[in-house]
XYZ file of C-alpha atoms in Angstrom:
778
model
C 0.033 0.000 0.022
C 1.571 3.307 -0.943
C 2.465 5.614 1.784
C 0.804 9.058 2.194
C 4.080 10.567 1.251
C 4.202 8.960 -1.987
C 0.847 10.151 -3.186
C 1.644 13.685 -2.055
C 3.193 14.675 -5.428
C 0.279 13.172 -7.056
C -2.215 15.347 -5.088
C -0.208 18.240 -5.498
C -0.179 17.903 -9.388
C -3.931 17.235 -9.225
C -4.332 20.380 -7.169
C -2.144 22.317 -9.356
C -4.199 20.983 -12.575
C -7.471 21.776 -10.968
C -6.183 25.300 -10.441
C -4.977 25.708 -13.974
C -8.429 24.392 -15.249
C -10.255 26.415 -12.540
C -7.803 29.296 -13.520
C -8.562 29.068 -17.300
C -12.332 28.710 -16.749
C -12.109 31.841 -14.342
C -10.151 33.805 -17.252
C -12.457 32.671 -19.858
C -15.866 34.012 -17.760
C -13.858 37.141 -16.736
C -12.867 37.653 -20.379
C -16.431 37.132 -21.353
C -17.812 39.394 -18.775
C -15.270 41.990 -19.108
C -15.961 41.955 -22.992
C -19.765 42.597 -22.143
C -19.059 45.309 -19.726
C -16.809 47.117 -22.062
C -19.458 46.993 -24.934
C -22.144 48.142 -22.443
C -20.299 50.942 -20.881
C -19.314 52.246 -24.398
C -22.904 51.871 -25.527
C -24.100 53.913 -22.368
C -21.426 56.464 -23.108
C -22.111 57.013 -26.677
C -25.877 57.238 -25.609
C -24.982 60.066 -23.044
C -22.741 61.768 -25.429
C -25.492 61.763 -28.185
C -27.911 63.117 -25.800
C -25.625 65.817 -24.726
C -24.807 66.976 -28.230
C -28.676 66.986 -29.033
C -29.356 69.165 -25.949
C -26.172 71.502 -26.742
C -27.087 71.911 -30.207
C -30.638 72.584 -29.634
C -29.750 75.328 -27.031
C -27.309 76.782 -29.448
C -29.972 77.039 -32.185
C -32.769 78.265 -29.770
C -30.310 80.748 -28.518
C -29.607 82.124 -31.928
C -33.197 82.106 -32.895
C -34.041 83.939 -29.709
C -31.454 86.547 -30.567
C -32.756 87.023 -34.102
C -36.370 87.793 -32.902
C -35.608 91.112 -31.088
C -33.005 91.831 -33.859
C -35.859 91.598 -36.356
C -38.082 93.634 -34.436
C -35.403 96.298 -34.066
C -34.552 96.267 -37.933
C -38.577 96.548 -38.556
C -38.132 100.089 -37.047
C -35.455 101.044 -39.746
C -35.956 101.764 -43.105
C -33.850 98.796 -44.456
C -35.499 97.681 -47.328
C -34.751 100.995 -49.078
C -31.618 101.777 -47.223
C -30.286 98.144 -46.332
C -26.697 99.398 -44.924
C -28.477 100.858 -41.891
C -28.770 97.281 -40.671
C -25.028 96.485 -41.099
C -23.862 97.593 -37.466
C -26.612 95.521 -35.857
C -25.930 92.483 -38.027
C -22.230 92.861 -37.145
C -23.028 93.251 -33.407
C -25.228 90.143 -33.532
C -22.530 88.090 -35.430
C -19.941 89.206 -32.862
C -22.155 87.673 -30.139
C -22.326 84.295 -32.030
C -18.923 83.167 -33.030
C -20.234 80.152 -34.892
C -21.790 82.579 -37.519
C -19.731 83.149 -40.469
C -21.726 85.930 -41.898
C -25.165 87.539 -41.601
C -27.386 88.771 -44.624
C -30.814 90.121 -45.294
C -32.863 88.800 -48.170
C -35.953 89.920 -49.583
C -38.828 87.307 -50.001
C -38.251 87.371 -53.650
C -34.576 86.239 -53.130
C -32.804 89.599 -53.534
C -29.900 89.639 -51.073
C -29.942 93.392 -49.651
C -26.849 93.246 -47.380
C -24.209 90.742 -46.415
C -21.470 91.303 -43.747
C -18.955 89.242 -45.488
C -18.785 91.922 -48.307
C -18.151 95.598 -48.078
C -20.663 98.017 -48.879
C -20.926 98.604 -52.657
C -19.497 94.967 -53.612
C -21.828 93.236 -55.602
C -24.164 90.614 -53.902
C -25.770 87.487 -55.185
C -29.052 87.489 -56.737
C -31.013 84.292 -55.982
C -34.347 85.188 -57.864
C -33.642 83.449 -60.959
C -31.967 80.331 -58.940
C -34.876 78.015 -59.073
C -33.189 75.183 -56.683
C -32.165 77.793 -54.052
C -35.637 79.741 -54.217
C -37.566 76.273 -53.755
C -35.816 75.659 -50.165
C -35.527 79.304 -49.323
C -39.524 79.698 -49.708
C -39.984 76.863 -46.998
C -38.566 79.474 -44.559
C -41.234 81.976 -45.661
C -44.022 79.616 -45.153
C -43.071 77.700 -42.187
C -44.778 78.370 -38.743
C -41.487 77.409 -36.801
C -39.617 80.348 -35.135
C -36.388 79.740 -37.354
C -35.508 77.228 -39.860
C -32.167 75.465 -40.681
C -31.602 75.111 -44.506
C -29.479 72.140 -46.074
C -25.792 72.590 -46.329
C -24.601 74.503 -49.532
C -21.374 75.728 -50.849
C -21.311 79.569 -50.203
C -20.972 81.839 -52.944
C -19.643 84.553 -50.661
C -17.797 82.405 -47.792
C -16.385 80.029 -50.320
C -16.799 77.243 -48.371
C -19.534 74.713 -47.420
C -21.958 76.304 -44.621
C -25.772 76.032 -43.797
C -28.148 78.737 -43.734
C -29.956 79.732 -40.471
C -33.056 81.633 -41.344
C -35.485 84.023 -39.301
C -38.464 85.535 -41.176
C -39.590 88.887 -40.065
C -43.232 89.435 -40.943
C -45.551 92.330 -40.695
C -48.713 92.408 -38.191
C -50.893 90.302 -40.803
C -48.090 87.488 -41.107
C -46.744 88.736 -44.315
C -43.093 88.207 -44.842
C -41.062 91.447 -44.967
C -37.516 90.009 -45.282
C -35.594 87.179 -44.009
C -32.468 87.294 -41.797
C -29.883 84.651 -42.602
C -26.995 83.688 -40.589
C -24.373 81.422 -42.661
C -23.050 78.752 -40.302
C -19.536 77.549 -41.843
C -18.998 73.766 -41.735
C -15.317 73.284 -42.537
C -14.132 73.948 -39.134
C -15.436 72.462 -35.680
C -18.468 74.711 -34.824
C -19.484 75.958 -31.541
C -22.364 73.687 -31.270
C -20.218 70.482 -32.065
C -18.899 70.541 -28.501
C -15.600 68.980 -27.575
C -16.912 65.546 -26.173
C -14.328 63.154 -24.638
C -14.411 60.794 -27.672
C -11.665 58.278 -28.451
C -9.663 58.420 -31.755
C -11.706 57.833 -35.244
C -14.897 59.081 -33.657
C -17.478 60.715 -35.616
C -20.040 63.330 -34.319
C -22.749 65.135 -36.261
C -26.230 66.229 -36.993
C -28.376 64.302 -39.702
C -31.446 65.843 -41.149
C -34.620 63.887 -41.384
C -34.467 63.976 -45.089
C -31.221 62.118 -44.830
C -28.844 64.942 -45.578
C -26.063 65.643 -43.380
C -26.398 68.920 -41.419
C -23.007 69.018 -39.669
C -20.325 66.597 -39.114
C -16.854 66.577 -37.625
C -14.333 65.753 -39.062
C -15.306 65.933 -42.725
C -12.014 65.464 -44.428
C -13.661 65.759 -47.801
C -16.754 68.320 -47.325
C -17.719 67.775 -50.847
C -18.294 63.963 -50.459
C -19.944 64.579 -46.967
C -22.554 67.486 -47.794
C -25.111 67.985 -50.795
C -25.745 64.230 -50.847
C -28.140 61.818 -49.083
C -26.120 59.774 -46.443
C -25.681 56.161 -47.050
C -24.685 55.226 -43.508
C -26.376 53.115 -40.974
C -27.992 55.638 -39.133
C -29.655 56.790 -42.257
C -30.821 53.381 -43.150
C -32.103 52.762 -39.611
C -34.126 55.871 -39.926
C -35.760 54.872 -43.206
C -36.726 51.583 -41.681
C -37.945 52.765 -38.500
C -38.827 56.405 -38.896
C -40.522 56.653 -35.312
C -37.410 56.334 -33.388
C -36.274 59.233 -31.469
C -33.138 57.636 -29.923
C -30.988 54.600 -30.044
C -28.155 52.628 -31.059
C -26.952 51.839 -34.571
C -24.148 49.822 -36.494
C -23.059 49.055 -39.694
C -20.696 49.989 -42.615
C -20.170 53.593 -43.750
C -17.726 53.123 -46.999
C -18.053 56.702 -47.645
C -16.654 57.912 -44.668
C -14.475 54.954 -43.053
C -13.322 52.738 -45.741
C -15.758 50.069 -44.894
C -15.028 49.629 -41.379
C -17.949 48.453 -39.159
C -18.987 51.249 -36.783
C -21.166 51.503 -33.709
C -22.729 54.581 -32.479
C -25.774 56.287 -30.747
C -28.223 59.100 -31.942
C -30.760 61.250 -30.403
C -33.409 63.567 -32.081
C -33.349 67.227 -31.130
C -36.052 68.446 -28.979
C -37.690 70.944 -31.439
C -35.952 70.097 -34.938
C -36.175 67.387 -37.421
C -32.487 66.509 -36.873
C -30.794 63.753 -35.162
C -27.361 64.266 -33.195
C -25.253 61.287 -33.456
C -21.605 59.910 -32.125
C -20.066 56.829 -33.719
C -16.717 54.796 -33.136
C -15.230 51.714 -35.103
C -16.021 48.503 -33.606
C -12.282 47.818 -33.221
C -12.104 50.390 -30.466
C -13.908 48.151 -28.258
C -11.512 45.185 -28.905
C -8.534 47.629 -28.357
C -10.190 48.771 -25.179
C -10.794 45.186 -23.884
C -7.169 44.325 -24.677
C -5.797 47.285 -23.253
C -7.574 46.825 -19.912
C -7.115 42.860 -19.802
C -3.869 41.891 -21.371
C -1.501 42.402 -18.404
C -4.094 41.078 -16.131
C -4.544 38.055 -17.983
C -0.529 37.344 -18.042
C -0.186 37.930 -14.352
C -3.182 35.909 -13.627
C -1.768 32.845 -15.344
C 1.336 33.099 -13.304
C 0.253 34.012 -9.876
C -3.373 32.463 -10.043
C -3.327 31.334 -6.352
C -1.807 34.681 -5.123
C -4.602 36.716 -6.909
C -7.112 34.208 -5.519
C -6.168 34.882 -2.037
C -5.485 38.648 -2.697
C -9.066 38.748 -4.438
C -10.727 37.327 -1.398
C -9.022 39.613 0.942
C -9.852 42.639 -1.319
C -13.342 41.271 -1.741
C -13.917 40.917 1.970
C -12.373 44.454 2.453
C -14.424 46.021 -0.091
C -17.482 44.522 1.226
C -16.810 45.964 4.792
C -15.869 49.240 3.233
C -19.205 49.348 1.237
C -21.297 48.376 3.886
C -19.757 51.222 6.053
C -20.179 53.761 3.434
C -23.671 52.960 2.318
C -25.054 52.618 5.886
C -27.957 54.770 6.793
C -25.642 57.226 8.738
C -23.668 57.895 5.636
C -26.302 58.174 3.134
C -28.818 60.787 2.055
C -32.303 59.204 2.207
C -33.610 61.456 -0.559
C -31.111 61.031 -3.318
C -29.187 57.911 -2.410
C -25.926 59.935 -2.650
C -23.419 60.241 0.367
C -24.535 62.957 2.991
C -22.103 65.177 4.479
C -20.744 62.613 6.859
C -20.119 60.175 4.021
C -18.660 63.037 1.886
C -16.179 64.097 4.721
C -14.957 60.388 4.689
C -14.484 60.272 1.035
C -12.626 63.468 1.109
C -10.244 62.319 3.717
C -9.678 58.938 1.730
C -8.923 61.128 -1.429
C -6.608 63.344 0.645
C -4.701 60.338 1.955
C -4.441 58.846 -1.479
C -3.274 61.828 -3.260
C -0.807 62.745 -0.490
C 0.788 59.012 -1.016
C 0.845 59.355 -4.620
C 1.739 62.881 -5.199
C -1.133 63.460 -7.225
C -3.860 66.077 -7.449
C -7.706 66.275 -7.138
C -10.435 68.965 -7.250
C -13.520 69.540 -5.280
C -16.575 71.159 -6.468
C -19.407 73.095 -4.002
C -22.609 73.442 -6.178
C -25.349 75.269 -4.915
C -28.879 75.485 -6.666
C -29.950 79.030 -7.486
C -33.111 80.249 -5.761
C -34.289 76.889 -4.788
C -36.115 78.422 -1.875
C -38.466 80.129 -4.561
C -39.413 76.770 -6.080
C -40.185 75.452 -2.551
C -42.206 78.348 -1.617
C -44.111 78.350 -4.738
C -44.604 74.603 -5.572
C -44.074 72.941 -2.182
C -41.434 70.895 -0.534
C -42.438 67.503 -2.125
C -41.839 69.163 -5.445
C -38.570 70.536 -4.314
C -37.459 66.999 -3.055
C -38.393 65.572 -6.316
C -36.508 68.198 -8.264
C -33.337 67.502 -6.072
C -33.750 63.744 -7.217
C -33.937 64.826 -10.708
C -30.743 67.084 -10.184
C -28.871 64.201 -9.009
C -29.667 62.065 -11.868
C -28.676 64.655 -14.443
C -25.306 65.425 -12.543
C -24.486 61.868 -12.193
C -24.979 61.450 -15.915
C -22.398 64.221 -16.612
C -19.613 62.813 -14.233
C -17.042 60.407 -14.695
C -17.356 56.797 -13.450
C -14.668 57.436 -10.491
C -16.200 61.028 -9.665
C -18.047 61.240 -6.317
C -21.236 63.213 -5.831
C -22.566 63.787 -2.506
C -25.523 66.091 -1.107
C -24.077 68.049 1.909
C -26.921 70.379 2.726
C -30.638 71.071 1.594
C -29.507 72.211 -2.163
C -25.817 71.927 -1.834
C -23.872 69.248 -3.252
C -20.304 68.421 -3.419
C -18.394 66.698 -6.152
C -15.004 65.226 -5.729
C -12.732 65.003 -8.936
C -9.808 62.372 -8.536
C -6.768 63.226 -10.860
C -8.280 66.623 -11.610
C -6.312 69.939 -11.958
C -7.607 73.428 -12.393
C -8.493 73.078 -15.937
C -10.404 69.863 -15.558
C -12.346 71.153 -12.719
C -13.326 74.164 -14.722
C -14.356 72.050 -17.699
C -16.545 69.888 -15.576
C -18.053 72.735 -13.870
C -18.975 74.142 -17.017
C -20.503 70.688 -18.257
C -22.493 70.536 -15.079
C -23.789 74.277 -15.491
C -24.777 73.107 -18.974
C -26.719 70.181 -17.855
C -29.173 72.592 -16.236
C -29.911 74.237 -19.738
C -33.100 72.000 -20.217
C -36.009 72.308 -17.547
C -36.592 69.399 -15.279
C -39.996 67.384 -15.714
C -41.167 67.014 -11.919
C -44.675 65.918 -10.947
C -45.723 66.634 -14.714
C -44.437 70.317 -14.455
C -41.325 71.794 -16.280
C -39.189 73.497 -13.864
C -36.218 75.618 -14.869
C -33.237 75.472 -12.381
C -29.616 76.674 -12.398
C -26.707 76.239 -10.181
C -23.564 78.134 -9.026
C -20.374 76.224 -8.563
C -16.971 76.943 -6.636
C -13.882 74.868 -6.875
C -10.555 74.284 -5.114
C -7.760 72.001 -6.163
C -5.529 69.819 -4.009
C -2.817 71.087 -3.236
C -2.863 74.159 -4.731
C -5.689 75.571 -2.566
C -4.920 73.518 0.686
C -3.621 70.108 2.128
C -6.548 69.715 4.483
C -10.168 68.813 4.253
C -11.431 72.030 6.216
C -9.043 74.222 3.919
C -10.472 72.850 0.668
C -14.198 72.980 1.796
C -13.628 76.487 2.824
C -11.917 77.511 -0.188
C -14.519 75.714 -2.448
C -17.223 77.332 -0.469
C -15.965 80.788 -0.681
C -15.616 80.309 -4.687
C -19.098 79.390 -4.720
C -20.308 82.214 -2.862
C -18.178 84.528 -5.349
C -19.932 82.672 -8.417
C -23.410 83.535 -6.798
C -22.536 87.111 -6.525
C -21.549 87.308 -10.116
C -25.122 85.978 -11.086
C -26.842 82.775 -11.550
C -25.426 79.739 -13.432
C -21.736 80.860 -12.955
C -18.486 79.056 -11.966
C -15.627 80.377 -9.964
C -12.100 78.734 -9.213
C -10.714 79.867 -5.803
C -8.363 82.832 -5.654
C -6.753 84.325 -2.657
C -8.440 87.545 -2.920
C -11.796 85.897 -2.449
C -11.324 85.543 1.284
C -10.547 89.281 1.756
C -13.510 90.269 -0.265
C -15.701 87.876 1.643
C -14.506 89.288 5.076
C -14.943 92.761 3.984
C -18.592 91.940 2.730
C -19.286 90.212 6.081
C -18.027 93.474 7.973
C -20.135 95.558 5.587
C -23.267 93.444 6.324
C -22.665 94.072 10.092
C -22.472 97.749 9.713
C -25.531 97.553 7.509
C -27.334 95.791 10.275
C -26.410 98.130 13.032
C -27.251 101.078 10.499
C -30.950 99.737 10.238
C -31.016 99.593 13.856
C -29.779 102.941 14.472
C -31.856 104.633 11.567
C -28.859 105.797 9.674
C -30.442 105.545 6.411
C -32.126 108.372 4.619
C -33.403 109.465 1.116
C -32.597 111.922 -1.350
C -34.779 112.972 -4.060
C -33.887 113.971 -7.899
C -36.437 115.699 -9.973
C -37.881 114.375 -13.283
C -38.745 116.976 -15.729
C -41.094 117.242 -18.846
C -38.337 118.195 -21.170
C -40.539 120.326 -23.480
C -41.940 122.449 -20.762
C -39.250 122.233 -18.322
C -41.929 121.376 -15.684
C -41.047 119.086 -12.653
C -43.511 116.163 -12.713
C -41.927 113.596 -10.636
C -39.094 112.724 -8.415
C -36.962 109.483 -7.994
C -36.325 108.384 -4.286
C -32.642 107.331 -4.132
C -31.248 105.644 -0.837
C -28.311 107.047 1.160
C -26.458 105.879 4.298
C -24.872 108.088 6.713
C -22.495 106.156 8.799
C -21.363 106.654 12.369
C -18.437 109.101 11.225
C -21.250 111.249 9.332
C -19.776 110.135 5.760
C -22.467 109.860 3.487
C -22.476 106.595 0.952
C -24.636 106.247 -2.109
C -26.606 102.923 -2.759
C -23.835 101.753 -5.213
C -21.608 101.185 -1.997
C -23.705 99.081 -0.177
C -26.846 97.619 -2.066
C -25.290 94.662 -3.433
C -24.155 93.300 0.130
C -27.737 94.226 1.277
C -29.084 92.218 -1.568
C -27.093 89.052 -1.028
C -27.680 89.186 2.778
C -31.462 89.570 2.477
C -31.255 93.257 4.511
C -32.641 94.687 1.046
C -36.079 93.214 1.937
C -36.237 95.251 5.302
C -34.566 98.142 3.880
C -36.572 98.344 0.688
C -39.803 98.338 2.823
C -38.607 101.323 4.765
C -37.759 103.119 1.382
C -41.134 102.442 -0.030
C -42.914 103.726 3.032
C -40.825 106.712 3.563
C -41.042 107.782 -0.104
C -44.757 107.385 -0.052
C -44.787 109.390 3.249
C -42.679 112.157 1.705
C -44.762 112.497 -1.515
C -48.080 112.874 0.609
C -46.379 115.607 2.713
C -45.383 117.441 -0.390
C -48.826 117.048 -1.926
C -50.544 118.397 1.160
C -48.065 121.234 1.003
C -49.361 122.208 -2.588
C -46.781 120.168 -4.468
C -48.407 116.784 -5.888
C -45.441 115.110 -7.624
C -45.258 111.558 -8.582
C -42.947 109.418 -6.347
C -40.711 106.905 -8.394
C -39.215 104.131 -6.035
C -36.802 101.525 -7.212
C -37.399 97.782 -6.478
C -34.322 95.561 -6.129
C -34.287 92.001 -7.691
C -34.702 90.427 -4.368
C -37.256 92.565 -3.197
C -39.263 92.193 -6.598
C -39.460 88.244 -5.703
C -40.894 88.802 -2.327
C -44.285 86.832 -2.174
C -45.638 89.696 -0.149
C -44.339 92.637 -2.225
C -47.977 93.707 -3.527
C -49.325 93.630 -0.102
C -46.356 95.842 0.971
C -47.191 98.496 -1.533
C -51.159 98.461 -0.812
C -50.188 98.941 2.994
C -47.763 101.753 2.309
C -50.381 103.550 -0.071
C -53.047 102.995 3.030
C -50.791 103.943 5.545
C -49.692 107.175 4.227
C -52.872 108.383 2.355
C -50.941 108.586 -0.953
C -53.063 107.893 -4.087
C -51.887 104.834 -6.090
C -51.762 107.242 -9.135
C -48.900 109.140 -7.475
C -46.522 106.220 -7.063
C -44.315 104.746 -9.552
C -42.256 101.633 -9.243
C -38.989 101.053 -11.277
C -37.762 97.596 -11.880
C -34.531 97.136 -13.990
C -34.865 95.422 -17.526
C -32.819 92.322 -16.356
C -35.163 91.816 -13.218
C -38.207 92.012 -15.474
C -36.836 89.538 -17.822
C -35.281 87.291 -15.470
C -38.652 85.277 -15.057
C -40.875 87.016 -17.626
C -44.070 85.191 -16.843
C -43.906 85.747 -12.953
C -42.936 89.481 -13.848
C -45.939 89.941 -15.929
C -48.201 88.403 -13.130
C -47.009 90.693 -10.490
C -46.616 93.653 -12.511
C -50.305 93.367 -13.648
C -51.289 93.326 -10.048
C -49.615 96.590 -9.441
C -51.569 98.010 -12.481
C -54.725 96.815 -11.110
C -53.763 98.759 -7.927
C -53.255 101.870 -9.963
C -49.645 102.094 -9.402
C -47.403 103.179 -12.584
C -44.554 100.866 -13.896
C -41.232 101.872 -15.380
C -38.566 99.653 -16.857
C -35.102 100.942 -15.572
C -31.948 100.957 -17.310
C -33.623 100.062 -20.369
C -31.339 98.881 -23.501
C -28.596 97.264 -21.184
C -30.190 93.957 -21.963
C -31.434 91.994 -24.566
C -35.036 91.672 -23.935
C -37.416 89.665 -25.760
C -39.725 92.258 -27.501
C -42.522 89.563 -27.364
C -42.591 89.701 -23.585
C -41.992 93.426 -23.587
C -45.172 93.939 -25.245
C -46.858 91.931 -22.627
C -45.324 93.641 -19.630
C -47.701 96.450 -18.591
C -45.176 99.162 -18.471
C -45.781 102.935 -18.507
C -42.246 104.233 -18.987
C -38.942 103.050 -20.465
C -36.080 104.734 -18.649
C -33.077 104.966 -20.977
C -29.887 104.135 -19.407
C -27.233 106.805 -19.043
C -24.606 104.936 -21.021
C -26.795 105.620 -24.145
C -27.430 109.233 -23.271
C -23.754 110.224 -22.725
C -23.554 110.202 -26.599
C -26.687 111.140 -27.816
C -25.537 114.486 -28.727
C -23.057 113.140 -31.350
C -23.553 111.102 -34.460
C -22.764 107.888 -32.565
C -23.939 104.487 -32.006
C -25.598 105.772 -28.664
C -27.793 108.000 -30.832
C -28.916 105.215 -33.155
C -29.765 103.031 -30.081
C -31.746 105.797 -28.335
C -33.538 106.686 -31.651
C -34.508 102.883 -31.970
C -35.564 102.674 -28.351
C -37.807 105.884 -28.667
C -39.308 104.464 -31.908
C -40.128 101.156 -30.058
C -41.731 102.827 -26.877
C -43.803 105.007 -29.385
C -45.149 101.888 -31.232
C -46.004 100.378 -27.928
C -47.326 103.569 -26.309
C -45.059 103.940 -23.694
C -43.628 107.063 -22.350
C -39.841 107.513 -22.129
C -37.502 109.030 -19.633
C -33.735 109.767 -20.240
C -31.487 109.208 -17.161
C -28.004 110.861 -16.637
C -28.525 114.153 -18.641
C -25.493 116.455 -17.970
C -25.249 118.624 -20.795
C -27.648 121.073 -22.278
C -26.856 119.573 -25.933
C -28.013 115.908 -24.740
C -31.174 117.473 -23.362
C -31.942 119.394 -26.845
C -30.850 116.067 -28.788
C -33.534 114.187 -26.696
C -36.242 116.668 -27.343
C -35.440 116.738 -31.074
C -35.711 112.803 -30.995
C -38.984 112.889 -29.050
C -38.044 111.810 -25.489
C -40.747 113.062 -22.993
C -38.893 113.184 -19.812
C -35.612 113.360 -18.191
C -33.513 113.690 -15.030
C -29.691 114.068 -14.344
C -27.127 116.390 -12.917
C -28.026 119.278 -15.481
C -31.110 119.763 -13.701
C -30.228 118.756 -10.216
C -28.247 116.418 -8.020
C -30.381 114.184 -5.667
C -31.151 116.267 -2.735
C -32.396 115.976 0.877
C -36.059 116.478 1.300
C -35.661 119.776 2.997
C -33.043 121.122 0.273
C -35.189 119.932 -2.540
C -38.343 121.965 -0.966
C -35.934 125.134 -0.635
C -34.653 124.684 -4.112
C -37.746 124.069 -6.050
C -40.851 124.974 -3.874
C -41.973 128.520 -3.044
C -43.196 128.921 0.365
C -46.906 129.735 0.407
C -49.319 129.998 3.248
C -52.063 127.684 1.826
C -51.094 124.939 -0.651
C -53.281 122.871 -2.740
C -54.126 121.454 -6.041
C -54.124 124.968 -7.554
C -50.892 125.559 -6.831
C -48.792 126.740 -9.982
C -46.473 124.153 -11.724
C -42.709 124.124 -10.770
C -40.532 125.188 -13.774
C -37.073 124.528 -14.006
C -34.639 127.037 -15.607
C -30.802 126.757 -16.203
C -29.231 127.230 -12.695
C -32.233 127.702 -10.451
C -35.977 126.952 -10.211
C -38.821 129.546 -10.443
C -42.666 129.273 -9.985
C -44.663 129.768 -13.078
C -48.006 131.744 -12.809
C -50.966 129.595 -13.102
C -51.790 128.933 -16.675
C -53.329 125.545 -18.193
């Protein structure tokens, strides 16, 4: 009977053979599942990239269309059909706003081109009136009910390269086309709408029209073979076979672009256009990825099978424990399923340790939703919670696999970006901000949201968790100060600026408690009669040292801190009280009061105004409320609703700083405004033949067509006043007439003392250098 020792080599060989068989089987299974995972991840990535390209392209086209609409309304006020060169400066300015535009042109409905920015004035322009193929597709723009049209690619006669036309038809009140605004989008270089996606080599991205023509593609080594012909590729064939598909995957041969290689890709239809965005890669890329990710592992696995098995068991056990800890209830946000602040702190500590050991870098982003409280207050907390869950889904789709997202507060999130530097963090933040360009569908309702992001990078901005969080939070605060949907990378000066603002905020709080705020008043005149018809209330702060500060020195801090709500209500009551006191003394003047953006969003603003009028006895017709153009256009539908309530109350409405934004005229027509206030920046150059003069003339023409009166701000010279009178501006204010004055100084300057005031008191007339009281005459 053989001994146990003699059987040991056999047992060892059998054990080794079994290990080889099991190892080979394990390699085969692992290789198969690895292949499946690579293919699945690639398909998912392609679908995400196609969706992003579709959303980004739609946003670019909508943005351009929204820009052409007010431009068309503006050009209607000019005599461009007979004097087309009047349009050139406006076309050039529009083209400068949209770098993807190669040239701008105006074309009559019959096909005659009137002006083109790519040709100098006087140069011969193309005449398409006898070009039947061009006219056939051009006339679809005239009959289309869409806000804008994208024509098929053509070889441009002027640009001498392939481009496609972006057309917006300007119509009269009856809907008859007056002229067509055409933007030429060159195709022989990467367009702004073909975003830099993180794609592998030999990838193609592009837009395919529903009729089978390529709208745009990158790269296009041979544009003449790419454009102007029906696409024979797999996506076009799939569209012919299943025209109902809005998105999906495709595969097949594209011999015209890839020498017959098999390709796979994803596509998605744009939200409002019959165009499909697509991304494709060669199938060989999957093989290359699989081999690159598995070759070394396979070789080492064959040699050290037993060791790897042991290590795998230990790693699996360790990872299971780690996963259990991380996903425990105490470290997860119950609403979104992401790590909470505790979990985020642990993730950040681990990332700090890893980066310190390897000498690498990483970045953290602090992301805060803009005006999330307004959504909660308006739609309820359940809608707000559902929106947060949708936001997490959207953000996760735009992050890399190794990136970590955590909810660290009510509407605050932290993103950890392993291996990221300053540029990577910036690009990621910009991508996340763009993810908010489309509204979120929540409980059957579309909600528009935006976010502000601050970033800090290890080790540039700190080596400790607290330092990095503080820097990212400070940068996020600066991004919010710059406006919604902004990004800021931490800078050393941010900390100093924040300390100064906090100190100023404390001073303003004490100033409210000690009644250190006061109002000055600046007269508003009828420019024809020089009669003072109104005053504007302007806020001042007199500090403990007796120094007086204008609102420009502190109102932004008051706005950010929320003190503007209390301060604004005080201004409203004080101004109404002063106006009523002057009226009772025989000087009834309309009182104009500015509303800040945050004050305008207050839910009880209409009640505040109603209470101020009732408390002081001031008639509603004697009060005028001013909001800036940007505030009115921030949420047009909400603005229209609130301003309509003011009009029903009997209060006048003025749109301040008009011309500094780029309002949608369709909304402007619906806003119940009584006056447009022309910004001082345009008034400065109105006395000379300048662009300011052209803008003021256009604003006055627009106001006249809408039946709205106009007030020019910042008049400092008699020549400016005369130019405004010649142009037809009704009212004005500025240092030419008077600086803002304290109420007692205003009374001494402009009011003549009388024993009994009343409605029959003569009007106040301004003359150069002083004020006099005119005799009664009406």
